[in-house]
Protein backbone atom coordinates (compact mmCIF):
# COMPACT_ATOMS: atom_id res chain seq x y z
CA UNK A 1 0.00 0.00 0.00
CA UNK A 2 1.17 3.52 -0.71
CA UNK A 3 1.75 6.02 2.07
CA UNK A 4 -0.87 8.68 1.48
CA UNK A 5 -0.75 12.27 2.66
CA UNK A 6 -3.59 13.35 4.98
CA UNK A 7 -5.37 15.22 2.17
CA UNK A 8 -5.24 12.05 0.04
CA UNK A 9 -6.73 9.99 2.88
CA UNK A 10 -9.43 12.64 3.17
CA UNK A 11 -10.12 12.45 -0.58
CA UNK A 12 -10.63 8.68 -0.28
CA UNK A 13 -12.96 9.16 2.69
CA UNK A 14 -14.87 11.84 0.77
CA UNK A 15 -15.27 9.47 -2.18
CA UNK A 16 -16.69 6.78 0.11
CA UNK A 17 -19.14 9.30 1.54
CA UNK A 18 -20.14 10.52 -1.93
CA UNK A 19 -20.88 6.96 -3.08
CA UNK A 20 -23.42 6.68 -0.25
CA UNK A 21 -25.51 9.33 -2.05
CA UNK A 22 -24.51 8.96 -5.73
CA UNK A 23 -23.98 6.18 -8.27
CA UNK A 24 -20.98 7.84 -9.93
CA UNK A 25 -18.29 10.04 -8.39
CA UNK A 26 -15.52 12.14 -9.95
CA UNK A 27 -12.20 12.78 -8.20
CA UNK A 28 -10.78 16.19 -9.08
CA UNK A 29 -7.43 17.23 -7.61
CA UNK A 30 -4.79 19.76 -8.73
CA UNK A 31 -1.72 18.90 -10.79
CA UNK A 32 0.98 17.30 -8.66
CA UNK A 33 -1.36 16.36 -5.82
CA UNK A 34 -1.04 12.62 -6.35
CA UNK A 35 -4.29 11.77 -8.11
CA UNK A 36 -2.97 8.49 -9.48
CA UNK A 37 -1.69 7.32 -6.10
CA UNK A 38 -4.92 8.44 -4.43
CA UNK A 39 -7.29 6.68 -6.80
CA UNK A 40 -5.06 3.60 -7.01
CA UNK A 41 -5.24 3.30 -3.23
CA UNK A 42 -9.01 3.84 -3.30
CA UNK A 43 -9.50 1.23 -6.04
CA UNK A 44 -7.31 -1.26 -4.19
CA UNK A 45 -9.43 -0.79 -1.07
CA UNK A 46 -12.68 -1.06 -3.04
CA UNK A 47 -11.59 -4.25 -4.79
CA UNK A 48 -10.66 -5.80 -1.44
CA UNK A 49 -14.30 -5.17 -0.46
CA UNK A 50 -15.49 -6.99 -3.59
CA UNK A 51 -16.43 -3.85 -5.53
CA UNK A 52 -15.72 -3.13 -9.20
CA UNK A 53 -14.13 0.07 -10.44
CA UNK A 54 -13.57 1.75 -13.78
CA UNK A 55 -10.96 4.39 -14.59
CA UNK A 56 -11.46 6.64 -17.61
CA UNK A 57 -8.69 8.76 -19.10
CA UNK A 58 -8.41 10.78 -22.26
CA UNK A 59 -4.71 10.07 -22.86
CA UNK A 60 -3.00 6.72 -23.33
CA UNK A 61 -0.01 7.87 -21.24
CA UNK A 62 -2.37 8.45 -18.30
CA UNK A 63 -3.71 4.93 -18.69
CA UNK A 64 -0.17 3.51 -18.65
CA UNK A 65 0.62 5.51 -15.51
CA UNK A 66 -2.57 4.30 -13.81
CA UNK A 67 -1.93 0.67 -14.78
CA UNK A 68 1.58 0.92 -13.35
CA UNK A 69 0.34 2.19 -9.98
CA UNK A 70 -2.46 -0.38 -9.84
CA UNK A 71 0.00 -3.17 -10.67
CA UNK A 72 2.22 -2.00 -7.79
CA UNK A 73 -0.74 -2.66 -5.48
CA UNK A 74 -1.40 -6.07 -7.00
Coordinates of N, CA and C in Angstrom, one line a residue:
X1 N 0.9 -1.2 0.0 CA 0.0 0.0 0.0 C 0.9 1.2 0.0
X2 N 0.4 2.3 -0.7 CA 1.2 3.5 -0.7 C 1.0 4.3 0.6
X3 N 1.9 5.1 1.0 CA 1.7 6.0 2.1 C 1.1 7.3 1.5
X4 N -0.1 7.5 2.0 CA -0.9 8.7 1.5 C -0.7 9.9 2.4
X5 N -0.7 11.0 1.9 CA -0.8 12.3 2.7 C -2.1 12.4 3.3
X6 N -2.3 13.2 4.4 CA -3.6 13.4 5.0 C -4.7 13.8 4.0
X7 N -4.4 14.7 3.1 CA -5.4 15.2 2.2 C -5.8 14.1 1.2
X8 N -4.9 13.2 0.9 CA -5.2 12.1 0.0 C -6.1 11.1 0.8
X9 N -5.8 10.8 2.1 CA -6.7 10.0 2.9 C -8.1 10.6 2.9
X10 N -8.1 11.9 3.1 CA -9.4 12.6 3.2 C -10.2 12.5 1.9
X11 N -9.5 12.6 0.7 CA -10.1 12.5 -0.6 C -10.8 11.1 -0.7
X12 N -10.1 10.0 -0.2 CA -10.6 8.7 -0.3 C -11.9 8.6 0.6
X13 N -11.8 9.2 1.8 CA -13.0 9.2 2.7 C -14.1 9.9 2.1
X14 N -13.8 11.0 1.4 CA -14.9 11.8 0.8 C -15.5 11.1 -0.4
X15 N -14.7 10.3 -1.1 CA -15.3 9.5 -2.2 C -16.2 8.4 -1.6
X16 N -15.8 7.8 -0.5 CA -16.7 6.8 0.1 C -18.0 7.4 0.5
X17 N -17.9 8.6 1.1 CA -19.1 9.3 1.5 C -20.0 9.7 0.3
X18 N -19.4 10.1 -0.7 CA -20.1 10.5 -1.9 C -20.9 9.3 -2.5
X19 N -20.2 8.2 -2.5 CA -20.9 7.0 -3.1 C -22.1 6.5 -2.3
X20 N -22.2 7.0 -1.0 CA -23.4 6.7 -0.3 C -24.6 7.4 -0.8
X21 N -24.4 8.5 -1.5 CA -25.5 9.3 -2.0 C -25.6 9.3 -3.6
X22 N -24.6 8.9 -4.3 CA -24.5 9.0 -5.7 C -24.0 7.6 -6.3
X23 N -24.4 7.4 -7.6 CA -24.0 6.2 -8.3 C -22.6 6.3 -8.9
X24 N -22.3 7.6 -9.3 CA -21.0 7.8 -9.9 C -20.3 9.0 -9.2
X25 N -19.0 9.0 -9.1 CA -18.3 10.0 -8.4 C -17.1 10.4 -9.2
X26 N -16.7 11.7 -9.2 CA -15.5 12.1 -9.9 C -14.5 12.7 -8.9
X27 N -13.3 12.3 -9.0 CA -12.2 12.8 -8.2 C -11.5 13.9 -9.0
X28 N -11.4 15.1 -8.4 CA -10.8 16.2 -9.1 C -9.8 16.8 -8.1
X29 N -8.5 16.7 -8.5 CA -7.4 17.2 -7.6 C -6.5 18.0 -8.5
X30 N -5.7 19.0 -7.9 CA -4.8 19.8 -8.7 C -3.6 19.0 -9.2
X31 N -2.9 19.5 -10.2 CA -1.7 18.9 -10.8 C -0.7 18.7 -9.7
X32 N -0.1 17.6 -9.6 CA 1.0 17.3 -8.7 C 0.5 16.9 -7.3
X33 N -0.8 16.7 -7.1 CA -1.4 16.4 -5.8 C -1.4 14.9 -5.6
X34 N -1.1 14.1 -6.6 CA -1.0 12.6 -6.4 C -2.4 11.9 -6.7
X35 N -3.0 12.4 -7.7 CA -4.3 11.8 -8.1 C -4.2 10.3 -8.4
X36 N -3.1 9.9 -9.1 CA -3.0 8.5 -9.5 C -2.8 7.6 -8.2
X37 N -1.9 8.1 -7.3 CA -1.7 7.3 -6.1 C -3.0 7.3 -5.3
X38 N -3.7 8.4 -5.2 CA -4.9 8.4 -4.4 C -6.0 7.5 -5.0
X39 N -6.2 7.6 -6.3 CA -7.3 6.7 -6.8 C -6.8 5.2 -6.9
X40 N -5.5 5.0 -7.0 CA -5.1 3.6 -7.0 C -5.3 3.0 -5.6
X41 N -5.0 3.8 -4.6 CA -5.2 3.3 -3.2 C -6.7 3.1 -3.0
X42 N -7.6 4.0 -3.5 CA -9.0 3.8 -3.3 C -9.5 2.6 -4.0
X43 N -9.1 2.4 -5.3 CA -9.5 1.2 -6.0 C -9.0 -0.1 -5.4
X44 N -7.8 -0.1 -4.9 CA -7.3 -1.3 -4.2 C -8.2 -1.6 -3.0
X45 N -8.6 -0.6 -2.2 CA -9.4 -0.8 -1.1 C -10.8 -1.3 -1.5
X46 N -11.4 -0.7 -2.6 CA -12.7 -1.1 -3.0 C -12.7 -2.5 -3.5
X47 N -11.6 -2.9 -4.3 CA -11.6 -4.2 -4.8 C -11.5 -5.3 -3.7
X48 N -10.8 -4.9 -2.6 CA -10.7 -5.8 -1.4 C -12.0 -6.0 -0.8
X49 N -12.9 -5.0 -1.0 CA -14.3 -5.2 -0.5 C -15.2 -5.8 -1.5
X50 N -14.7 -6.3 -2.6 CA -15.5 -7.0 -3.6 C -16.2 -6.1 -4.6
X51 N -15.8 -4.8 -4.6 CA -16.4 -3.8 -5.5 C -15.7 -3.8 -6.9
X52 N -16.4 -3.3 -7.9 CA -15.7 -3.1 -9.2 C -15.5 -1.6 -9.4
X53 N -14.5 -1.3 -10.2 CA -14.1 0.1 -10.4 C -13.8 0.2 -11.9
X54 N -14.0 1.4 -12.4 CA -13.6 1.8 -13.8 C -12.9 3.1 -13.8
X55 N -11.7 3.2 -14.5 CA -11.0 4.4 -14.6 C -11.0 4.8 -16.0
X56 N -11.4 6.1 -16.3 CA -11.5 6.6 -17.6 C -10.4 7.7 -17.7
X57 N -9.7 7.7 -18.8 CA -8.7 8.8 -19.1 C -8.8 9.1 -20.6
X58 N -8.4 10.3 -20.9 CA -8.4 10.8 -22.3 C -7.0 10.7 -22.9
X59 N -6.0 10.2 -22.3 CA -4.7 10.1 -22.9 C -4.1 8.7 -22.5
X60 N -3.5 8.1 -23.5 CA -3.0 6.7 -23.3 C -1.9 6.7 -22.3
X61 N -1.1 7.8 -22.2 CA 0.0 7.9 -21.2 C -0.6 7.9 -19.8
X62 N -1.7 8.5 -19.6 CA -2.4 8.4 -18.3 C -2.8 7.0 -17.9
X63 N -3.3 6.3 -18.9 CA -3.7 4.9 -18.7 C -2.5 4.1 -18.3
X64 N -1.4 4.3 -19.0 CA -0.2 3.5 -18.7 C 0.3 3.8 -17.2
X65 N 0.2 5.1 -16.9 CA 0.6 5.5 -15.5 C -0.3 4.9 -14.5
X66 N -1.6 4.9 -14.7 CA -2.6 4.3 -13.8 C -2.4 2.8 -13.7
X67 N -2.2 2.1 -14.8 CA -1.9 0.7 -14.8 C -0.7 0.3 -14.0
X68 N 0.4 1.1 -14.1 CA 1.6 0.9 -13.3 C 1.3 1.0 -11.8
X69 N 0.6 2.0 -11.4 CA 0.3 2.2 -10.0 C -0.6 1.1 -9.5
X70 N -1.6 0.7 -10.3 CA -2.5 -0.4 -9.8 C -1.7 -1.7 -9.8
X71 N -0.8 -1.9 -10.7 CA 0.0 -3.2 -10.7 C 0.9 -3.2 -9.4
X72 N 1.4 -2.1 -9.0 CA 2.2 -2.0 -7.8 C 1.4 -2.5 -6.6
X73 N 0.1 -2.2 -6.6 CA -0.7 -2.7 -5.5 C -1.2 -4.1 -5.6
X74 N -1.0 -4.7 -6.8 CA -1.4 -6.1 -7.0 C -2.8 -6.2 -7.6

